[in-house]
Amino acid sequence: MAGIEASGWKLVYTDKESKFEKDYDATATSRHMLSFVLSLGLAITKTGEINDVRWNGPAFNAGVSTGATVVAVNGREYTPDVMTNAIERAEHSKDPIRLLLKYQGGFRTVAVDYHDGLRYPHLVRIDGTPDYLSEIIAARK
């Protein structure tokens, strides 16, 4: 991070997707994969299969594991929109996000204690500093 900041930029997180995230989601949707890695800490398919769980993230700490399938979110049948809405609502609630998981033929409910909303990374300029990063990534002349 110090290198990025020394180049005149800083990393911030907002609830709005960057162009990169939108493009990634469009591509990921065609591959049936969605990323909630920076919020819940998991990558999941459109049909609810958990492909990856981020070490020490909220889902990991709740006991969610790769290979499980999310059947329902807060009592509603899983869809990507239901998951997104649950993450957004949890930001203004003290209630955990409840995931009904199917794993190896059994079902269990886990409570994911996460309340920071959707998170997307953005690089923003630091006012009053030279912009070395743009020079570094510019095409050669």
PDB file of C-alpha atoms in Angstrom:
ATOM      1  CA  MET A   1       0.000   0.000   0.000  1.00  0.00           C
ATOM      2  CA  ALA A   2       2.847   2.384   0.736  1.00  0.00           C
ATOM      3  CA  GLY A   3       3.994   2.107  -2.887  1.00  0.00           C
ATOM      4  CA  ILE A   4       0.551   2.965  -4.228  1.00  0.00           C
ATOM      5  CA  GLU A   5       0.243   5.911  -1.861  1.00  0.00           C
ATOM      6  CA  ALA A   6       3.737   7.121  -2.769  1.00  0.00           C
ATOM      7  CA  SER A   7       2.599   7.143  -6.414  1.00  0.00           C
ATOM      8  CA  GLY A   8      -0.230   9.571  -5.597  1.00  0.00           C
ATOM      9  CA  TRP A   9      -3.146   7.176  -5.102  1.00  0.00           C
ATOM     10  CA  LYS A  10      -4.904   5.356  -2.269  1.00  0.00           C
ATOM     11  CA  LEU A  11      -7.134   2.310  -2.029  1.00  0.00           C
ATOM     12  CA  VAL A  12     -10.664   2.846  -0.720  1.00  0.00           C
ATOM     13  CA  TYR A  13     -13.726   0.621  -0.544  1.00  0.00           C
ATOM     14  CA  THR A  14     -17.264   1.679  -1.433  1.00  0.00           C
ATOM     15  CA  ASP A  15     -20.578  -0.072  -2.047  1.00  0.00           C
ATOM     16  CA  LYS A  16     -20.437   0.864  -5.753  1.00  0.00           C
ATOM     17  CA  GLU A  17     -18.835  -1.417  -8.309  1.00  0.00           C
ATOM     18  CA  SER A  18     -15.915  -0.054 -10.293  1.00  0.00           C
ATOM     19  CA  LYS A  19     -15.815  -0.508 -14.057  1.00  0.00           C
ATOM     20  CA  PHE A  20     -13.438  -3.427 -13.485  1.00  0.00           C
ATOM     21  CA  GLU A  21     -15.883  -5.116 -11.077  1.00  0.00           C
ATOM     22  CA  LYS A  22     -18.804  -4.593 -13.467  1.00  0.00           C
ATOM     23  CA  ASP A  23     -16.808  -6.093 -16.325  1.00  0.00           C
ATOM     24  CA  TYR A  24     -15.668  -8.964 -14.083  1.00  0.00           C
ATOM     25  CA  ASP A  25     -19.222  -9.650 -12.915  1.00  0.00           C
ATOM     26  CA  ALA A  26     -20.444  -9.670 -16.521  1.00  0.00           C
ATOM     27  CA  THR A  27     -17.750 -12.207 -17.396  1.00  0.00           C
ATOM     28  CA  ALA A  28     -18.214 -14.118 -14.146  1.00  0.00           C
ATOM     29  CA  THR A  29     -21.960 -14.319 -14.681  1.00  0.00           C
ATOM     30  CA  SER A  30     -21.347 -15.961 -18.022  1.00  0.00           C
ATOM     31  CA  ARG A  31     -19.113 -18.432 -16.148  1.00  0.00           C
ATOM     32  CA  HIS A  32     -21.772 -18.737 -13.438  1.00  0.00           C
ATOM     33  CA  MET A  33     -19.438 -17.344 -10.733  1.00  0.00           C
ATOM     34  CA  LEU A  34     -20.055 -14.361  -8.441  1.00  0.00           C
ATOM     35  CA  SER A  35     -17.664 -12.742  -5.981  1.00  0.00           C
ATOM     36  CA  PHE A  36     -18.666 -11.725  -2.481  1.00  0.00           C
ATOM     37  CA  VAL A  37     -15.028 -12.120  -1.398  1.00  0.00           C
ATOM     38  CA  LEU A  38     -14.575  -8.566  -0.081  1.00  0.00           C
ATOM     39  CA  SER A  39     -17.808  -8.690   1.904  1.00  0.00           C
ATOM     40  CA  LEU A  40     -18.803 -12.161   3.140  1.00  0.00           C
ATOM     41  CA  GLY A  41     -15.506 -13.678   2.067  1.00  0.00           C
ATOM     42  CA  LEU A  42     -16.793 -16.179  -0.473  1.00  0.00           C
ATOM     43  CA  ALA A  43     -17.039 -16.845  -4.196  1.00  0.00           C
ATOM     44  CA  ILE A  44     -20.253 -18.552  -5.207  1.00  0.00           C
ATOM     45  CA  THR A  45     -21.969 -19.762  -8.363  1.00  0.00           C
ATOM     46  CA  LYS A  46     -25.285 -18.460  -9.625  1.00  0.00           C
ATOM     47  CA  THR A  47     -26.823 -21.698  -8.358  1.00  0.00           C
ATOM     48  CA  GLY A  48     -25.356 -21.299  -4.847  1.00  0.00           C
ATOM     49  CA  GLU A  49     -22.345 -23.630  -4.934  1.00  0.00           C
ATOM     50  CA  ILE A  50     -19.520 -22.208  -2.834  1.00  0.00           C
ATOM     51  CA  ASN A  51     -16.317 -22.250  -4.842  1.00  0.00           C
ATOM     52  CA  ASP A  52     -13.983 -20.425  -2.459  1.00  0.00           C
ATOM     53  CA  VAL A  53     -13.996 -19.213   1.138  1.00  0.00           C
ATOM     54  CA  ARG A  54     -11.568 -16.487   2.163  1.00  0.00           C
ATOM     55  CA  TRP A  55      -9.389 -17.474   5.120  1.00  0.00           C
ATOM     56  CA  ASN A  56     -10.483 -15.706   8.316  1.00  0.00           C
ATOM     57  CA  GLY A  57     -13.324 -13.895   6.503  1.00  0.00           C
ATOM     58  CA  PRO A  58     -16.838 -13.655   7.933  1.00  0.00           C
ATOM     59  CA  ALA A  59     -18.114 -16.792   6.144  1.00  0.00           C
ATOM     60  CA  PHE A  60     -15.006 -18.772   7.151  1.00  0.00           C
ATOM     61  CA  ASN A  61     -15.396 -17.681  10.782  1.00  0.00           C
ATOM     62  CA  ALA A  62     -19.047 -18.794  10.691  1.00  0.00           C
ATOM     63  CA  GLY A  63     -17.996 -22.277   9.551  1.00  0.00           C
ATOM     64  CA  VAL A  64     -18.828 -22.062   5.847  1.00  0.00           C
ATOM     65  CA  SER A  65     -16.700 -24.378   3.714  1.00  0.00           C
ATOM     66  CA  THR A  66     -15.913 -24.842   0.054  1.00  0.00           C
ATOM     67  CA  GLY A  67     -18.134 -27.452  -1.558  1.00  0.00           C
ATOM     68  CA  ALA A  68     -21.289 -26.488   0.327  1.00  0.00           C
ATOM     69  CA  THR A  69     -24.308 -25.106  -1.512  1.00  0.00           C
ATOM     70  CA  VAL A  70     -26.308 -22.127  -0.254  1.00  0.00           C
ATOM     71  CA  VAL A  71     -29.965 -23.168  -0.395  1.00  0.00           C
ATOM     72  CA  ALA A  72     -31.476 -20.117   1.323  1.00  0.00           C
ATOM     73  CA  VAL A  73     -30.465 -16.724   2.690  1.00  0.00           C
ATOM     74  CA  ASN A  74     -32.421 -15.363   5.663  1.00  0.00           C
ATOM     75  CA  GLY A  75     -35.225 -17.813   4.906  1.00  0.00           C
ATOM     76  CA  ARG A  76     -35.488 -16.918   1.203  1.00  0.00           C
ATOM     77  CA  GLU A  77     -34.469 -19.227  -1.629  1.00  0.00           C
ATOM     78  CA  TYR A  78     -30.942 -18.367  -2.764  1.00  0.00           C
ATOM     79  CA  THR A  79     -30.430 -16.222  -5.841  1.00  0.00           C
ATOM     80  CA  PRO A  80     -27.577 -13.772  -6.429  1.00  0.00           C
ATOM     81  CA  ASP A  81     -30.019 -10.883  -5.866  1.00  0.00           C
ATOM     82  CA  VAL A  82     -31.265 -12.363  -2.574  1.00  0.00           C
ATOM     83  CA  MET A  83     -27.655 -12.648  -1.361  1.00  0.00           C
ATOM     84  CA  THR A  84     -26.836  -9.098  -2.470  1.00  0.00           C
ATOM     85  CA  ASN A  85     -29.950  -7.727  -0.758  1.00  0.00           C
ATOM     86  CA  ALA A  86     -29.137  -9.606   2.458  1.00  0.00           C
ATOM     87  CA  ILE A  87     -25.629  -8.106   2.529  1.00  0.00           C
ATOM     88  CA  GLU A  88     -27.043  -4.614   1.939  1.00  0.00           C
ATOM     89  CA  ARG A  89     -29.721  -5.011   4.649  1.00  0.00           C
ATOM     90  CA  ALA A  90     -27.228  -6.404   7.188  1.00  0.00           C
ATOM     91  CA  GLU A  91     -25.342  -3.122   7.080  1.00  0.00           C
ATOM     92  CA  HIS A  92     -28.251  -1.483   8.939  1.00  0.00           C
ATOM     93  CA  SER A  93     -29.058  -4.404  11.238  1.00  0.00           C
ATOM     94  CA  LYS A  94     -27.473  -6.242  14.130  1.00  0.00           C
ATOM     95  CA  ASP A  95     -28.883  -9.556  12.908  1.00  0.00           C
ATOM     96  CA  PRO A  96     -26.458 -11.967  11.241  1.00  0.00           C
ATOM     97  CA  ILE A  97     -26.965 -13.192   7.690  1.00  0.00           C
ATOM     98  CA  ARG A  98     -28.381 -16.713   8.012  1.00  0.00           C
ATOM     99  CA  LEU A  99     -27.321 -19.162   5.332  1.00  0.00           C
ATOM    100  CA  LEU A 100     -29.011 -22.549   4.934  1.00  0.00           C
ATOM    101  CA  LEU A 101     -26.277 -24.791   3.568  1.00  0.00           C
ATOM    102  CA  LYS A 102     -26.411 -28.211   1.967  1.00  0.00           C
ATOM    103  CA  TYR A 103     -23.187 -30.178   2.404  1.00  0.00           C
ATOM    104  CA  GLN A 104     -22.549 -33.867   1.822  1.00  0.00           C
ATOM    105  CA  GLY A 105     -26.241 -34.729   1.932  1.00  0.00           C
ATOM    106  CA  GLY A 106     -27.019 -32.810   5.133  1.00  0.00           C
ATOM    107  CA  PHE A 107     -28.369 -29.353   5.893  1.00  0.00           C
ATOM    108  CA  ARG A 108     -27.287 -26.808   8.463  1.00  0.00           C
ATOM    109  CA  THR A 109     -27.831 -23.128   9.111  1.00  0.00           C
ATOM    110  CA  VAL A 110     -24.915 -20.816   9.839  1.00  0.00           C
ATOM    111  CA  ALA A 111     -25.088 -17.244  11.086  1.00  0.00           C
ATOM    112  CA  VAL A 112     -22.582 -14.966   9.350  1.00  0.00           C
ATOM    113  CA  ASP A 113     -21.911 -11.932  11.523  1.00  0.00           C
ATOM    114  CA  TYR A 114     -21.194  -9.337   8.836  1.00  0.00           C
ATOM    115  CA  HIS A 115     -22.453  -5.745   8.778  1.00  0.00           C
ATOM    116  CA  ASP A 116     -20.185  -3.729   6.477  1.00  0.00           C
ATOM    117  CA  GLY A 117     -22.322  -3.944   3.316  1.00  0.00           C
ATOM    118  CA  LEU A 118     -21.059  -4.572  -0.176  1.00  0.00           C
ATOM    119  CA  ARG A 119     -17.385  -3.714  -0.660  1.00  0.00           C
ATOM    120  CA  TYR A 120     -15.668  -2.867  -3.908  1.00  0.00           C
ATOM    121  CA  PRO A 121     -12.085  -1.560  -4.199  1.00  0.00           C
ATOM    122  CA  HIS A 122     -11.281   1.736  -5.920  1.00  0.00           C
ATOM    123  CA  LEU A 123      -8.075   3.671  -6.462  1.00  0.00           C
ATOM    124  CA  VAL A 124      -8.551   7.391  -5.871  1.00  0.00           C
ATOM    125  CA  ARG A 125      -6.107  10.258  -6.261  1.00  0.00           C
ATOM    126  CA  ILE A 126      -4.518  11.803  -3.209  1.00  0.00           C
ATOM    127  CA  ASP A 127      -4.980  15.562  -3.600  1.00  0.00           C
ATOM    128  CA  GLY A 128      -1.826  17.621  -3.802  1.00  0.00           C
ATOM    129  CA  THR A 129       0.515  14.736  -4.655  1.00  0.00           C
ATOM    130  CA  PRO A 130       2.283  13.942  -7.923  1.00  0.00           C
ATOM    131  CA  ASP A 131       0.597  11.264 -10.051  1.00  0.00           C
ATOM    132  CA  TYR A 132       3.420   8.808 -10.648  1.00  0.00           C
ATOM    133  CA  LEU A 133       1.119   5.808 -11.105  1.00  0.00           C
ATOM    134  CA  SER A 134      -0.365   7.186 -14.321  1.00  0.00           C
ATOM    135  CA  GLU A 135       3.164   7.692 -15.645  1.00  0.00           C
ATOM    136  CA  ILE A 136       4.145   4.147 -14.690  1.00  0.00           C
ATOM    137  CA  ILE A 137       1.197   2.495 -16.455  1.00  0.00           C
ATOM    138  CA  ALA A 138       1.117   4.794 -19.486  1.00  0.00           C
ATOM    139  CA  ALA A 139       1.890   3.309 -22.880  1.00  0.00           C
ATOM    140  CA  ARG A 140       5.416   3.885 -24.107  1.00  0.00           C
ATOM    141  CA  LYS A 141       5.798   6.808 -26.475  1.00  0.00           C
TER     142      LYS A 141
END
